[in-house]
CSV table of C-alpha atoms in Angstrom, one decimal:
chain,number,residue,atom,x,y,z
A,1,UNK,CA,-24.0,-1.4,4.7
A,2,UNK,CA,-24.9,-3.4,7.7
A,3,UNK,CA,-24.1,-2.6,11.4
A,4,UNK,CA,-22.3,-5.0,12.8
A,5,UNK,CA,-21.0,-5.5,16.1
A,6,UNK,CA,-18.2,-7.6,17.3
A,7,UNK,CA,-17.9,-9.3,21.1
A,8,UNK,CA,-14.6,-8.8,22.5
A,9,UNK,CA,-15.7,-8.8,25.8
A,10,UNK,CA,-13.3,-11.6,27.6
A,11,UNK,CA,-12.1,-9.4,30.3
A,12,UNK,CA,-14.8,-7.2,31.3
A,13,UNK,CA,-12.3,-4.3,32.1
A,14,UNK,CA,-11.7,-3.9,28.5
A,15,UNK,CA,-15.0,-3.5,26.5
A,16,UNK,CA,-14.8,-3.4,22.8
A,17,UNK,CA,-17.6,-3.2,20.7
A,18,UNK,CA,-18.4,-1.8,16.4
A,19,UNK,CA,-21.6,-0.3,16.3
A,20,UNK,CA,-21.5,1.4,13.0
A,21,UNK,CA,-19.9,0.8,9.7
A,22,UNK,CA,-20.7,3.3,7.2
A,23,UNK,CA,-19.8,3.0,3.2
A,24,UNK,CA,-18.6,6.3,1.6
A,25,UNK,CA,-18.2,6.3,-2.2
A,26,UNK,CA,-14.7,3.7,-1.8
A,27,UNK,CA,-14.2,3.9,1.5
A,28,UNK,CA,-15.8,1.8,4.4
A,29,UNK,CA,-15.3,3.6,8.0
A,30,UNK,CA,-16.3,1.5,11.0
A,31,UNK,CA,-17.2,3.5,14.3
A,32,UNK,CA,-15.1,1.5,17.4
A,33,UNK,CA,-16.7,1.8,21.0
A,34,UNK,CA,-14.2,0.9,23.8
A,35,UNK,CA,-15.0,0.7,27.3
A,36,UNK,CA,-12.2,0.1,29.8
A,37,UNK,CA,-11.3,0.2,33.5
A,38,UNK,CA,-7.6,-0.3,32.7
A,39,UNK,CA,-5.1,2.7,34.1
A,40,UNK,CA,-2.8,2.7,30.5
A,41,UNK,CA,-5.9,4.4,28.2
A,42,UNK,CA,-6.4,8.2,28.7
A,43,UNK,CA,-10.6,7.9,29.2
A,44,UNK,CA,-12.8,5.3,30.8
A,45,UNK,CA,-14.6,5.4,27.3
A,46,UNK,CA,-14.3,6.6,23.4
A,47,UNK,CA,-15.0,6.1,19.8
A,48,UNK,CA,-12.7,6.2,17.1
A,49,UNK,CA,-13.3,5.9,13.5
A,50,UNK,CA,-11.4,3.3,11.6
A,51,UNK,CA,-11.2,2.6,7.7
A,52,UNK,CA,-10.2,-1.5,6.4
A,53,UNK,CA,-6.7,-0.9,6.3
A,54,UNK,CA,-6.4,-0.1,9.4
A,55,UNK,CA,-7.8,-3.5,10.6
A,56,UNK,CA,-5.2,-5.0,8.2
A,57,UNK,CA,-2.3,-3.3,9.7
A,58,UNK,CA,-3.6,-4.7,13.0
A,59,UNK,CA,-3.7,-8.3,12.3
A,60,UNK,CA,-0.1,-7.8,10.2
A,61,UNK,CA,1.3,-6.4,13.1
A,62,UNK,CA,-0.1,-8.7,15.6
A,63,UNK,CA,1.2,-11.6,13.4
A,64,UNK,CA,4.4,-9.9,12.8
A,65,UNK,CA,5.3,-9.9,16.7
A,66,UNK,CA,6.8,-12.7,18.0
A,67,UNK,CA,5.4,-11.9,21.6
A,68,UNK,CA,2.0,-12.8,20.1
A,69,UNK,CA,3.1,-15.9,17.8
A,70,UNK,CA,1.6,-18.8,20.4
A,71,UNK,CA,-1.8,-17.2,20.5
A,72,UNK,CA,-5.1,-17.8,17.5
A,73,UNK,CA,-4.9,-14.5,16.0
A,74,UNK,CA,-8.4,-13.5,15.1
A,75,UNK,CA,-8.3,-13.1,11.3
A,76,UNK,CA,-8.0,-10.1,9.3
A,77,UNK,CA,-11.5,-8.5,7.3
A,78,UNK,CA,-11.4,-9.3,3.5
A,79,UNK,CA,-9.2,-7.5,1.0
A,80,UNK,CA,-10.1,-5.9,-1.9
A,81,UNK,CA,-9.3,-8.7,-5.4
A,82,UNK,CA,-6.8,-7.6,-7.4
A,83,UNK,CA,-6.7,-8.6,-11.1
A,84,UNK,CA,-4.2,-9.6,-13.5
A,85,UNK,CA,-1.1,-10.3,-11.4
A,86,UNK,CA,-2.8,-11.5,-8.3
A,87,UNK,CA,-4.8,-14.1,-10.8
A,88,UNK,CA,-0.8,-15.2,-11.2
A,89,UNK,CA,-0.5,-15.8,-7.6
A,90,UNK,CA,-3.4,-17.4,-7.1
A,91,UNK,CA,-3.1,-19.7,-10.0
A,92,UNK,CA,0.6,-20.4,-7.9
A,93,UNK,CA,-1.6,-21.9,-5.2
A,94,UNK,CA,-3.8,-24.1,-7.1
A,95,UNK,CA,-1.0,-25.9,-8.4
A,96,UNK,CA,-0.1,-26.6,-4.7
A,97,UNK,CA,-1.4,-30.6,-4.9
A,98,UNK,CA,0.7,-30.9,-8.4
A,99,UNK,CA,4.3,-29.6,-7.2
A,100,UNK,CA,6.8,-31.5,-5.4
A,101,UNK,CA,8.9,-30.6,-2.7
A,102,UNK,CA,11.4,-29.1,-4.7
A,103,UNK,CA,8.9,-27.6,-6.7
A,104,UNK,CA,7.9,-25.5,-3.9
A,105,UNK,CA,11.0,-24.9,-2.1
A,106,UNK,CA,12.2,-22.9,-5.6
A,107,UNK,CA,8.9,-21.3,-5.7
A,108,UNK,CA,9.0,-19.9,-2.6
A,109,UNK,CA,12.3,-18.6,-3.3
A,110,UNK,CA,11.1,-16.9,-6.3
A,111,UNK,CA,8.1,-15.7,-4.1
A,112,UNK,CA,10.4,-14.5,-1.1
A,113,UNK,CA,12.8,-12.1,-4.3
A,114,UNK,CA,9.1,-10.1,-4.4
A,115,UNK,CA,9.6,-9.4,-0.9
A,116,UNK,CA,11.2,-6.0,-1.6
A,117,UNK,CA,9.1,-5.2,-4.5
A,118,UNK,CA,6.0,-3.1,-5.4
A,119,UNK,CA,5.0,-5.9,-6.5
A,120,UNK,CA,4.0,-7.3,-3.4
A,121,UNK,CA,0.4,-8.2,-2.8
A,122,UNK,CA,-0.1,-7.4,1.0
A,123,UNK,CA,-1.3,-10.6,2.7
A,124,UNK,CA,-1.9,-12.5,-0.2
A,125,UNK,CA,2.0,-13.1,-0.8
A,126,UNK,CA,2.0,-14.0,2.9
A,127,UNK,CA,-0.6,-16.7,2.3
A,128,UNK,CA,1.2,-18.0,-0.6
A,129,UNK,CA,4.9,-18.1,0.8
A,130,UNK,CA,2.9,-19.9,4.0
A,131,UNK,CA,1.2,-22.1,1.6
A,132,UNK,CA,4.7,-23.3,0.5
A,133,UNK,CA,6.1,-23.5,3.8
A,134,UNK,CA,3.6,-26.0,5.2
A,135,UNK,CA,4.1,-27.9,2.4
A,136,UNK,CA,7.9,-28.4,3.0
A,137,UNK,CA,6.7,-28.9,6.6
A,138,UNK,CA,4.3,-31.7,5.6
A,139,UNK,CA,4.9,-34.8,7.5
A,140,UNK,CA,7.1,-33.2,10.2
A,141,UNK,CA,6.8,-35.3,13.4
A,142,UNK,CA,5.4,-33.2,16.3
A,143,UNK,CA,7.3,-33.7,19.7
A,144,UNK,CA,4.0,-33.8,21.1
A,145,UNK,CA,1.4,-36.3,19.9
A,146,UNK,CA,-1.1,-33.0,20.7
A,147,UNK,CA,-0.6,-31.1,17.4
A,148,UNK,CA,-0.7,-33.6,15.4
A,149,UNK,CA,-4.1,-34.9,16.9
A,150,UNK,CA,-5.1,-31.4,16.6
A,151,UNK,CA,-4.0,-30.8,13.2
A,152,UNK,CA,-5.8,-33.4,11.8
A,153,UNK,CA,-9.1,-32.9,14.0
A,154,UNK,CA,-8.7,-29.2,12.9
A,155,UNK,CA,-8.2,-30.1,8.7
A,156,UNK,CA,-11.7,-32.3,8.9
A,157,UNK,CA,-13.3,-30.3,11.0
A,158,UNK,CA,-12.7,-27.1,8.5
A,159,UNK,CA,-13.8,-29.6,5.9
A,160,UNK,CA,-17.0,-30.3,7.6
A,161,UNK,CA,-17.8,-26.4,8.5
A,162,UNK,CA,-17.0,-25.7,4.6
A,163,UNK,CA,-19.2,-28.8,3.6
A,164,UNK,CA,-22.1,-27.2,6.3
A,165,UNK,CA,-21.6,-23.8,5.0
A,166,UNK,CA,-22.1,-24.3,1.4
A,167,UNK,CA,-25.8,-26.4,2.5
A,168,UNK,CA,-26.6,-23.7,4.7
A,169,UNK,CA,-25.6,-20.9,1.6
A,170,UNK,CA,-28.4,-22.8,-0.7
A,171,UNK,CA,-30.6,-23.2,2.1
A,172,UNK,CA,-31.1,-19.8,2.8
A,173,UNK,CA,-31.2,-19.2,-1.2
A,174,UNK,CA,-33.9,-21.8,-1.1
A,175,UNK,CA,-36.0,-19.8,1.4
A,176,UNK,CA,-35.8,-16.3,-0.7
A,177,UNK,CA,-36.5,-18.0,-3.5
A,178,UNK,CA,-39.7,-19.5,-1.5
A,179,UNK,CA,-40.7,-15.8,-0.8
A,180,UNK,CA,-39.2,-13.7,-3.9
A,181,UNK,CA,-40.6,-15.5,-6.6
A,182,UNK,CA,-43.1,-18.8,-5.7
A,183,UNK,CA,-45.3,-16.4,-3.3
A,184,UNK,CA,-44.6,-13.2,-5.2
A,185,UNK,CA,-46.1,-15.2,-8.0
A,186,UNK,CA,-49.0,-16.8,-6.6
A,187,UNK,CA,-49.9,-13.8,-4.4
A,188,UNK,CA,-49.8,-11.6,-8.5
A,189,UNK,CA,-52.1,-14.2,-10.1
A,190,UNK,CA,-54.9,-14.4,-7.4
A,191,UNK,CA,-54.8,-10.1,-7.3
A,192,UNK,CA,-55.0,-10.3,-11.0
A,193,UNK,CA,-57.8,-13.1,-11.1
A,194,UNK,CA,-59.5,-11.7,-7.9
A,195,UNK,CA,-59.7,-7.8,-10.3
A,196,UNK,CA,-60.9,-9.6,-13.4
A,197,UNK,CA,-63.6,-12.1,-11.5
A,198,UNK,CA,-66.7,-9.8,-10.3
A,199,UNK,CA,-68.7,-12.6,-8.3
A,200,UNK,CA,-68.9,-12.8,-5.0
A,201,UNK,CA,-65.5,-15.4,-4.8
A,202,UNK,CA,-63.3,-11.8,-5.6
A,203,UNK,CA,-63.4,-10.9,-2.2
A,204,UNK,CA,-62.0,-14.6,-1.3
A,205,UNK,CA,-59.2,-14.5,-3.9
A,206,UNK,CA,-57.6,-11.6,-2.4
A,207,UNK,CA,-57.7,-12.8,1.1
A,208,UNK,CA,-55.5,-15.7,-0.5
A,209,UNK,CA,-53.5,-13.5,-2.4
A,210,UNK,CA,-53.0,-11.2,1.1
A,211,UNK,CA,-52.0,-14.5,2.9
A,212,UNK,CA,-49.3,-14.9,0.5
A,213,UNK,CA,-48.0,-11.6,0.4
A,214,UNK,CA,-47.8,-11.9,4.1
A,215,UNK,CA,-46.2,-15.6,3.6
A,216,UNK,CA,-43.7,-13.6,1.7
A,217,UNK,CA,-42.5,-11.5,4.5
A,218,UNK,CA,-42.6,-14.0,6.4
A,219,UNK,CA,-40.4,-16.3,4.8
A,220,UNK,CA,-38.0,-13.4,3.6
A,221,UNK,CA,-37.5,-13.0,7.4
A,222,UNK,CA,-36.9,-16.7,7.8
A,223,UNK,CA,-33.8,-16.2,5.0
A,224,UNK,CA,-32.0,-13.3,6.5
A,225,UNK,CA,-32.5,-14.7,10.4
A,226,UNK,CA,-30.9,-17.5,8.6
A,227,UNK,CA,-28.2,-15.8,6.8
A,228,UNK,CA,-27.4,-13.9,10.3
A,229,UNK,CA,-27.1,-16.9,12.2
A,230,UNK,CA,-26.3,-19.8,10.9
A,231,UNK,CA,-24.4,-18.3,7.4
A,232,UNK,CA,-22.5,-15.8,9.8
A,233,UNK,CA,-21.5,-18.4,12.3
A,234,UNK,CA,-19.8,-20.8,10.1
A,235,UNK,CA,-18.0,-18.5,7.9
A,236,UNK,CA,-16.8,-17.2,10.8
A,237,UNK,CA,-15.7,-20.1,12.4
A,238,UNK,CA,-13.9,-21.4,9.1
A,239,UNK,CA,-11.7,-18.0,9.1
A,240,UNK,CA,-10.9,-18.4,12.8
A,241,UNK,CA,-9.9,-22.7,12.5
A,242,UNK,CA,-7.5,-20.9,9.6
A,243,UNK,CA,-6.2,-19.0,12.5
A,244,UNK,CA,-6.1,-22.3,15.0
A,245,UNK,CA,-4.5,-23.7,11.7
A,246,UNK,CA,-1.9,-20.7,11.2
A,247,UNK,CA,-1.3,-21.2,15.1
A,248,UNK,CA,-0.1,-24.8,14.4
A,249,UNK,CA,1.6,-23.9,11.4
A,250,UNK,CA,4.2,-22.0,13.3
A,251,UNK,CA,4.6,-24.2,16.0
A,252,UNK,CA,5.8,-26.7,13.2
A,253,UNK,CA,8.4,-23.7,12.1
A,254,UNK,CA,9.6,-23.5,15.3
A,255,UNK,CA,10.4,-27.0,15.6
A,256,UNK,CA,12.2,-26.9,12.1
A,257,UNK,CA,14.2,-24.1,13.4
A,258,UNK,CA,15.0,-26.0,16.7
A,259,UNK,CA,16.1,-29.0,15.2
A,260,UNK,CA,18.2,-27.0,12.7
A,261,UNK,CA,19.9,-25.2,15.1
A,262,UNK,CA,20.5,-28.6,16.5
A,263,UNK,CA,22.5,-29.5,13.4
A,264,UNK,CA,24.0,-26.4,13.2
A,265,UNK,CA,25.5,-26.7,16.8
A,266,UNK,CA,26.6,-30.6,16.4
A,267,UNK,CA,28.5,-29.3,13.1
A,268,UNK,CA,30.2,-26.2,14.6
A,269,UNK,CA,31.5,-28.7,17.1
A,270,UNK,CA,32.6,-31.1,15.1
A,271,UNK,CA,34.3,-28.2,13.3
A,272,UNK,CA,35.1,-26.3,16.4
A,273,UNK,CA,34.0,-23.2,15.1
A,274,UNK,CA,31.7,-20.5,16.1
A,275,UNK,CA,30.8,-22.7,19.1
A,276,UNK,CA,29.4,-20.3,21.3
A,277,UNK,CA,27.6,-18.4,18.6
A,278,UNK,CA,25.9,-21.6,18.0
A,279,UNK,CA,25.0,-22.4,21.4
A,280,UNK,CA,23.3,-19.0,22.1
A,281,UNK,CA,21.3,-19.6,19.0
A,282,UNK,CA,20.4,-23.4,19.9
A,283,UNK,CA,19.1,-22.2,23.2
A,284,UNK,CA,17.1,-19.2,21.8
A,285,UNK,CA,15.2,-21.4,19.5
A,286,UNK,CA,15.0,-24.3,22.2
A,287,UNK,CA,13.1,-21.3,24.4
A,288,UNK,CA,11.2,-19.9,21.8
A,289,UNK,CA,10.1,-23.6,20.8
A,290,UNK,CA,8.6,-24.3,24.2
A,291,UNK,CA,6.9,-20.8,24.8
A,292,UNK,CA,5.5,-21.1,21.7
A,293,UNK,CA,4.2,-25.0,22.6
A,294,UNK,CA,2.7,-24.2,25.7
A,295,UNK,CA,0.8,-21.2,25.0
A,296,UNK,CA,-0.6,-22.3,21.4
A,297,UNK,CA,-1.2,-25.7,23.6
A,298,UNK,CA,-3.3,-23.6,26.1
A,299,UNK,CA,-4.7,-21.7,23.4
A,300,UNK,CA,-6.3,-24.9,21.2
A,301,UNK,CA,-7.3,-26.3,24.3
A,302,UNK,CA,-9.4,-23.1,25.5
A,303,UNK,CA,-10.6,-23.0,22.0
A,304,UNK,CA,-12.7,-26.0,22.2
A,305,UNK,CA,-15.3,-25.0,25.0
A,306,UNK,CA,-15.3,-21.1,23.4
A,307,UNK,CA,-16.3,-22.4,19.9
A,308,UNK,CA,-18.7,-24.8,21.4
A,309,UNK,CA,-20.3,-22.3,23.6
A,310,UNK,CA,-20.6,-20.1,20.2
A,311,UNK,CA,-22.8,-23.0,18.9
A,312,UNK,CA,-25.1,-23.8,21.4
A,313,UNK,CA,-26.5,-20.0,21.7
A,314,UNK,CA,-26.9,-18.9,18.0
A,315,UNK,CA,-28.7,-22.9,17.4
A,316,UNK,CA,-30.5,-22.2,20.1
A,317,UNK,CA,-31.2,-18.4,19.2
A,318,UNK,CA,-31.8,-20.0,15.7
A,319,UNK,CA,-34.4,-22.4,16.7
A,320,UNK,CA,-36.6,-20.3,19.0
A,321,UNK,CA,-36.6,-18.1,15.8
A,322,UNK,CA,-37.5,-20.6,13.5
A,323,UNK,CA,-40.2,-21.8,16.0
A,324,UNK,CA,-41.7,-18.7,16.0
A,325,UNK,CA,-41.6,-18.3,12.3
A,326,UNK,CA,-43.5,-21.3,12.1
A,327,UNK,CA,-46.0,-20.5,14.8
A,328,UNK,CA,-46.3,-17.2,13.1
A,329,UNK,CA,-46.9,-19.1,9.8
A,330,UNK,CA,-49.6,-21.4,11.3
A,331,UNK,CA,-51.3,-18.7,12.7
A,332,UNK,CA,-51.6,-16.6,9.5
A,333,UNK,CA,-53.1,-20.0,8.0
A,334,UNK,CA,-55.3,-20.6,10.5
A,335,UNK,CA,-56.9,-16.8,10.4
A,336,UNK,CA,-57.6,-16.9,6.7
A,337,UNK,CA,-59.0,-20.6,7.2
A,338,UNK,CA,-61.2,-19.3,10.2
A,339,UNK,CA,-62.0,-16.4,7.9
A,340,UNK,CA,-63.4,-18.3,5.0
A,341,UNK,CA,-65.8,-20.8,7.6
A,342,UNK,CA,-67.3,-17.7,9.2
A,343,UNK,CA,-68.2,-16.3,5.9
């Protein structure tokens, strides 16, 4: 399994980085290094050892608490598939541009009866019931002209990452293909010619067939500098403009709720009943409303210059590798060419 390691580092005095992540038999632990100058942990710095759940139970909980609702919740590692019923669910959103309205609203009913139930799939469900949610919340008028601008930068520009990812996915195949089978290939049949040819062009043939093979390497390093950079970046980026997504997607149910209890609190007046009781809940939702606006408002807005920043140094790290790729390339050419006019 792959070390990775994860930058966390906004506030210097809290440090966190994953060093390690080791597979054993099912299980994937990942080592976590924190360094900190804050007064609430016990030691200025510590590992623990962490398995996937735990991870899960993180982002659950962080999305769970209301205190962090206005804020782009980084998103949660991938689950394990599930078969058979989870191929139900899933087959549930597919069918998301066929249903109408209604449709959904009684699906998500159905959906919200499994709440209770061992037959709940973690945060697939979640996804699901959200799924129908922000379909019942499609073409909700935004108090502020800001979401919506940003919802709909935020839905093309996730098209446009998926779109890039997908070229990038076959470029880097295109690369190892270039290395694991043309030059694999070519370097072969110039050994195997160069063993069965005794003149004096043997000694030539395998020099070509040792350019190759280090061609190969070569190249194979070109793929996985690729596949680290460029791959890693945008499948990154598309989980987290879910999260900026998700972010907006609550802001919308807050507004739902706020107008509601609008309603609510003309019709208890009208009736003159539970008055106060409808007030306190008006208000509530009329404070969470605006919290909620002008920290995910604060949050979109930082996210621009952080995600652009994130761009312009792993391009940058990209290209200076692929330049020296290349330089390494032409100078591998240019030494077996030098090699052959001297001889």
């Amino acid at each position: 399994l792959r070390s990775v390691s994860v930058d966390l580092n906004v506030d210097p005095s809290l440090q966190i980085d994953i060093p390690d992540a080791l597979s054993e038999r099912d299980e994937v632990k990942f080592t976590v290094h924190t360094k900190t100058t804050l007064p609430t942990f016990q030691s200025p710095e510590f590992y623990v050892t962490r398995q996937h759940e735990d991870f899960v139970w993180l982002h659950d909980t962080l999305i769970e608490t209301t205190d962090y609702a206005g804020l782009i919740i980084p998103p949660a590692p991938m689950k394990p598939n599930f078969s058979g019923p989870r191929e139900k669910m899933q087959k549930l959103g597919e069918d998301e541009g066929s249903k109408t309205k209604e449709e959904f609203a009684k699906m998500k009913q159905e959906l919200e009866a499994y709440k209770n139930t061992k037959e709940m799939f973690g945060g697939f469900f979640k996804s699901v019931v959200k799924s129908a949610d922000e379909v019942l919340y499609t073409g909700v008028r935004e108090v502020d002209d800001f979401f919506d601008q940003e919802k709909n930068f935020l839905i093309n520009y996730y098209n446009r990452i998926k779109d890039s990812c997908v070229k990038a996915d076959k470029m880097t195949r295109s690369h190892k293909n270039v290395a694991d089978i043309s030059y694999i290939h070519t370097a072969a049949c110039l050994h195997s010619l160069a063993l069965e040819e005794p003149t004096v062009i043997k000694k030539y043939l395998l020099k070509v067939a040792e350019l190759f093979e280090k061609l190969r390497k070569a190249e194979n390093q070109v793929s996985s500098d690729e596949d680290l950079k460029l791959r890693e970046l945008l499948r990154h980026y598309m989980l987290n403009i879910e999260a900026a997504k998700d972010l907006l997607y609550r802001c919308t149910k807050a507004l739902i709720d706020y107008e509601n209890s609008n309603k609510a609190l003309d019709n208890a007046r009208l009736k003159s009943k539970d008055v106060k009781l409808a007030e306190a809940h008006q208000q509530e939702c009329c404070q969470k409303f605006e919290q909620l606006s002008k920290s995910a408002k604060e949050e979109l807005i930082h996210f621009k210059p952080k995600r652009v920043a994130a761009f312009r140094k792993i391009l940058t790290e990209m290209s200076e590798l692929e330049i020296k790729h290349a330089r390494n390339n032409v100078s591998l050419l240019q030494s077996c060419i030098d090699l052959f006019k001297n001889n």
